[in-house]
Amino acid sequence: TQNVMMAAVGAEGETIIEGAACEPEVQSTASFLRAMGATIDGDGTPVVRIKGRGRLDQGSGLEGGSFEIPPDRIETGTYALAGAIAGEQVIVEGCRPSENLALLHQLEQLGVPVEVGESTITIQGVESVAPVAVSMLPYPAFPTDLQGPLMALLCLGRGVSLITDKVFPDRFNHLSELRRFGARVRKEGPTAIIEGGAPLSGAKVMASDLRASACLVLAGLVADGVTHVNRIYHLQRGYERMEEKLCQLGARVERISEHDLERDTDKERV
């Protein structure tokens, strides 16, 4: 939706997008384009209309403007889940709670105390969470981008939980890595089955994508022993200085090079 909107601004005539994504990021993109002179209506609904300004290279395109980058709702949700996993109080500041209503509702279902301010979310960590069945669906439902971090939390819960991803049914590459921690997780079709309560032990794991990286880091926070998450370049695409922010919360997290990891591995072999 965002790519089509941007292309349509430079097209002739009106473009209508049907079945458009309604995520806040789409609305922010529309607001950004409007700040530079674009005419866009309907963002945040399934039908978006864009009146093109003609070819941008012929002087009829956009103008300079001012726009404030909004908070990242997925980063907000990840740190909220990190607080629940660690069993500590975490206050996420500078966020938009209204964009994370599905997550806040799910945390309440899990038994995690939540306090919401105008631009803050306060999470009170708990020792264990209740089992749930949750489906990943387009906004405003629970986001697929928080599926992995949520799964890390459910590994610590009691009972059996189900996660069904109806956006990306095969987005479960992190299951095999979670099993390296000792988690009891398996996949059946588009659903992951998590048997909570198994103690997690530190492991050497490999990230397969951005959100899987976050899942493995969160699992490592509560695993007994040291965890190495390899290929964190995935993580860097969506989380700025994640290790620094987690350290501010009391976690012991360090970014190391592959050379340092190989050196540590050689020491273990001696």
Coordinates of C-alpha atoms in Angstrom, one line a residue:
T1 CA 0.0 0.0 0.0
Q2 CA 2.8 2.5 0.9
N3 CA 4.7 1.8 -2.3
V4 CA 1.6 2.2 -4.5
M5 CA 0.7 5.5 -2.7
M6 CA 4.2 6.9 -3.3
A7 CA 4.1 5.9 -6.9
A8 CA 0.6 7.2 -7.4
V9 CA 1.6 10.7 -6.3
G10 CA 3.9 10.9 -9.3
A11 CA 1.2 9.5 -11.7
E12 CA -1.3 11.4 -13.8
G13 CA -4.9 11.4 -12.6
E14 CA -6.5 9.6 -9.6
T15 CA -5.4 6.3 -8.3
I16 CA -7.7 4.2 -6.1
I17 CA -6.3 1.5 -3.8
E18 CA -8.9 -1.1 -2.8
G19 CA -8.1 -3.6 0.0
A20 CA -5.5 -1.1 1.3
A21 CA -3.6 -1.9 4.5
C22 CA -4.8 0.2 7.5
E23 CA -1.7 0.0 9.7
P24 CA -0.6 3.2 11.4
E25 CA 2.6 3.1 9.3
V26 CA 0.4 3.5 6.2
Q27 CA -1.3 6.5 7.8
S28 CA 2.0 8.0 8.7
T29 CA 3.3 7.6 5.1
A30 CA 0.1 9.4 3.9
S31 CA 0.6 12.2 6.4
F32 CA 4.3 12.5 5.3
L33 CA 3.3 12.8 1.6
R34 CA 0.5 15.3 2.4
A35 CA 3.0 17.4 4.3
M36 CA 4.9 17.8 1.0
G37 CA 1.8 18.6 -1.0
A38 CA 0.2 15.3 -2.0
T39 CA -3.5 14.8 -2.0
I40 CA -4.5 11.6 -0.3
D41 CA -7.8 10.6 1.3
G42 CA -9.0 7.5 3.1
D43 CA -5.7 6.3 4.6
G44 CA -6.5 4.1 7.6
T45 CA -9.5 2.6 5.7
P46 CA -9.6 -0.2 3.0
V47 CA -10.0 2.4 0.2
V48 CA -7.4 5.0 -0.4
R49 CA -7.6 7.7 -3.1
I50 CA -4.6 9.6 -4.4
K51 CA -4.7 12.5 -6.9
G52 CA -1.5 12.4 -8.8
R53 CA 0.7 15.5 -9.3
G54 CA 2.3 14.3 -12.5
R55 CA 5.9 13.3 -13.1
L56 CA 8.1 14.4 -10.3
D57 CA 11.0 15.1 -12.6
Q58 CA 9.0 17.7 -14.5
G59 CA 8.6 20.2 -11.7
S60 CA 5.0 19.3 -10.8
G61 CA 5.8 17.0 -8.0
L62 CA 6.2 17.4 -4.2
E63 CA 7.5 20.3 -2.2
G64 CA 9.5 20.5 1.0
G65 CA 7.7 20.0 4.2
S66 CA 8.0 19.2 7.9
F67 CA 7.1 15.8 9.4
E68 CA 7.7 14.2 12.8
I69 CA 8.7 10.5 12.7
P70 CA 6.1 8.6 14.9
P71 CA 7.0 6.0 17.5
D72 CA 7.4 2.4 16.4
R73 CA 4.5 0.3 17.7
I74 CA 6.4 -3.0 17.1
E75 CA 9.4 -1.8 19.1
T76 CA 6.9 -0.6 21.8
G77 CA 5.3 -4.0 21.9
T78 CA 8.7 -5.8 22.0
Y79 CA 9.9 -4.0 25.1
A80 CA 6.5 -4.4 26.8
L81 CA 6.8 -8.1 26.2
A82 CA 10.4 -8.0 27.5
G83 CA 9.2 -6.6 30.7
A84 CA 6.6 -9.3 31.1
I85 CA 9.2 -12.0 30.3
A86 CA 11.8 -10.6 32.7
G87 CA 9.2 -10.4 35.6
E88 CA 10.2 -6.7 36.2
Q89 CA 8.4 -3.4 35.9
V90 CA 9.1 -1.7 32.6
I91 CA 7.8 1.7 31.5
V92 CA 7.8 2.3 27.8
E93 CA 7.9 6.0 27.2
G94 CA 7.2 8.1 24.0
C95 CA 4.8 5.5 22.6
R96 CA 1.2 5.6 21.3
P97 CA -0.8 3.1 23.4
S98 CA -3.8 3.5 21.1
E99 CA -1.9 1.8 18.3
N100 CA -1.2 -1.2 20.5
L101 CA -4.7 -2.0 21.8
A102 CA -4.6 -5.6 20.6
L103 CA -1.3 -6.2 22.5
L104 CA -2.6 -4.5 25.7
H105 CA -5.7 -6.7 25.6
Q106 CA -3.6 -9.8 25.1
L107 CA -1.4 -8.9 28.0
E108 CA -4.4 -8.6 30.2
Q109 CA -5.6 -12.0 29.0
L110 CA -2.3 -13.4 30.0
G111 CA -2.6 -12.0 33.5
V112 CA 0.1 -9.3 33.1
P113 CA -0.8 -6.0 34.9
V114 CA -0.8 -3.0 32.5
E115 CA -1.1 0.7 33.2
V116 CA -1.6 3.0 30.2
G117 CA -0.8 6.7 30.2
E118 CA -1.1 9.3 27.4
S119 CA 2.3 8.3 25.9
T120 CA 3.4 5.5 28.3
I121 CA 2.8 1.9 28.9
T122 CA 3.8 0.4 32.3
I123 CA 4.2 -3.4 32.5
Q124 CA 4.4 -5.3 35.8
G125 CA 6.2 -8.5 35.2
V126 CA 4.8 -11.8 36.6
E127 CA 6.3 -15.2 37.3
S128 CA 4.1 -17.0 34.8
V129 CA 1.3 -16.2 32.4
A130 CA -2.0 -17.9 31.6
P131 CA -2.3 -20.0 28.4
V132 CA -4.0 -18.3 25.4
A133 CA -5.1 -18.9 21.9
V134 CA -4.3 -15.9 19.6
S135 CA -4.4 -15.3 15.9
M136 CA -2.2 -12.9 14.0
L137 CA -4.3 -10.8 11.7
P138 CA -4.1 -7.4 9.9
Y139 CA -4.4 -4.2 12.0
P140 CA -6.1 -3.5 14.3
A141 CA -5.8 -7.2 15.4
F142 CA -2.7 -8.7 17.0
P143 CA 0.3 -8.0 14.7
T144 CA 2.3 -10.7 13.0
D145 CA 5.4 -8.7 13.8
L146 CA 4.9 -9.5 17.5
Q147 CA 4.2 -13.1 17.0
G148 CA 7.8 -14.2 17.8
P149 CA 8.3 -12.0 21.0
L150 CA 4.9 -13.2 22.2
M151 CA 5.9 -16.8 21.7
A152 CA 9.0 -16.3 23.9
L153 CA 6.7 -15.1 26.7
L154 CA 4.3 -18.1 26.2
C155 CA 7.2 -20.5 26.6
L156 CA 7.3 -19.4 30.3
G157 CA 3.6 -19.8 30.8
R158 CA 1.6 -22.5 32.3
G159 CA -0.4 -24.9 30.1
V160 CA -0.7 -25.1 26.3
S161 CA -1.0 -21.9 24.2
L162 CA -1.8 -21.7 20.5
I163 CA -0.5 -19.0 18.0
T164 CA -2.0 -19.0 14.6
D165 CA -0.5 -16.7 12.0
K166 CA -3.0 -15.9 9.4
V167 CA -0.9 -13.2 7.8
F168 CA 2.3 -15.3 7.2
P169 CA 1.3 -18.9 8.0
D170 CA 4.9 -20.2 7.6
R171 CA 6.6 -17.5 9.7
F172 CA 7.8 -20.0 12.3
N173 CA 11.6 -20.4 11.6
H174 CA 12.3 -19.5 15.2
L175 CA 10.6 -22.6 16.6
S176 CA 13.6 -24.8 15.9
E177 CA 15.9 -22.3 17.6
L178 CA 13.6 -22.0 20.6
R179 CA 13.9 -25.7 21.0
R180 CA 17.6 -25.3 21.5
F181 CA 16.7 -23.4 24.7
G182 CA 14.6 -26.4 25.8
A183 CA 11.3 -24.9 24.9
R184 CA 8.5 -27.3 24.0
V185 CA 7.2 -25.8 20.7
R186 CA 6.0 -27.4 17.5
K187 CA 4.1 -26.4 14.4
E188 CA 0.9 -27.8 12.9
G189 CA -0.1 -26.0 9.7
P190 CA -0.4 -22.3 10.4
T191 CA -0.5 -22.8 14.2
A192 CA 2.4 -23.0 16.7
I193 CA 1.7 -25.1 19.8
I194 CA 3.6 -23.9 22.9
E195 CA 3.7 -26.1 26.0
G196 CA 4.7 -23.6 28.6
G197 CA 6.6 -24.2 31.8
A198 CA 9.8 -25.9 30.5
P199 CA 12.9 -24.3 32.0
L200 CA 15.1 -22.5 29.4
S201 CA 18.8 -22.9 29.2
G202 CA 21.3 -20.7 27.4
A203 CA 22.1 -21.8 23.9
K204 CA 23.8 -20.7 20.7
V205 CA 21.0 -19.8 18.2
M206 CA 20.8 -18.3 14.8
A207 CA 18.3 -15.6 13.8
S208 CA 16.4 -16.1 10.5
D209 CA 14.6 -12.8 10.3
L210 CA 14.0 -9.5 12.1
R211 CA 11.2 -10.6 14.5
A212 CA 12.7 -14.0 15.1
S213 CA 15.8 -12.2 16.3
A214 CA 13.8 -10.3 18.9
C215 CA 12.1 -13.6 19.9
L216 CA 15.5 -15.2 20.6
V217 CA 16.9 -12.2 22.4
L218 CA 13.9 -12.2 24.7
A219 CA 14.2 -15.9 25.4
G220 CA 17.8 -15.4 26.2
L221 CA 16.9 -12.8 28.9
V222 CA 15.4 -15.5 31.1
A223 CA 17.4 -18.6 30.0
D224 CA 19.8 -20.0 32.6
G225 CA 23.3 -19.4 31.4
V226 CA 24.8 -17.5 28.4
T227 CA 23.0 -17.2 25.1
H228 CA 24.6 -16.3 21.8
V229 CA 22.3 -15.0 19.1
N230 CA 24.1 -15.1 15.7
R231 CA 23.3 -13.1 12.6
I232 CA 22.0 -10.1 14.5
Y233 CA 22.1 -8.0 11.3
H234 CA 18.5 -9.0 11.0
L235 CA 17.8 -7.4 14.4
Q236 CA 19.6 -4.1 13.4
R237 CA 17.0 -3.5 10.7
G238 CA 14.2 -2.9 13.2
Y239 CA 15.7 -2.1 16.7
E240 CA 18.0 0.8 17.4
R241 CA 20.6 0.0 20.1
M242 CA 18.5 -2.8 21.5
E243 CA 21.3 -4.1 23.7
E244 CA 21.8 -0.6 25.3
K245 CA 18.1 -0.3 26.1
L246 CA 17.9 -3.8 27.6
C247 CA 21.0 -3.0 29.7
Q248 CA 19.2 0.0 31.1
L249 CA 16.5 -2.4 32.4
G250 CA 19.2 -4.4 34.2
A251 CA 19.8 -7.1 31.6
R252 CA 23.3 -8.3 30.8
V253 CA 23.5 -8.0 27.0
E254 CA 26.6 -7.4 24.9
R255 CA 27.1 -7.1 21.2
I256 CA 30.2 -9.0 20.1
S257 CA 31.8 -9.6 16.7
E258 CA 31.9 -13.0 15.0
H259 CA 35.7 -13.1 15.7
D260 CA 35.0 -12.7 19.4
L261 CA 32.4 -15.5 19.2
E262 CA 34.8 -17.8 17.5
R263 CA 37.5 -17.0 20.1
D264 CA 35.0 -17.9 22.9
T265 CA 34.1 -21.1 21.1
D266 CA 37.8 -22.1 20.8
K267 CA 38.2 -21.5 24.6
E268 CA 35.3 -23.8 25.3
R269 CA 36.9 -26.6 23.2
V270 CA 40.2 -26.4 25.1

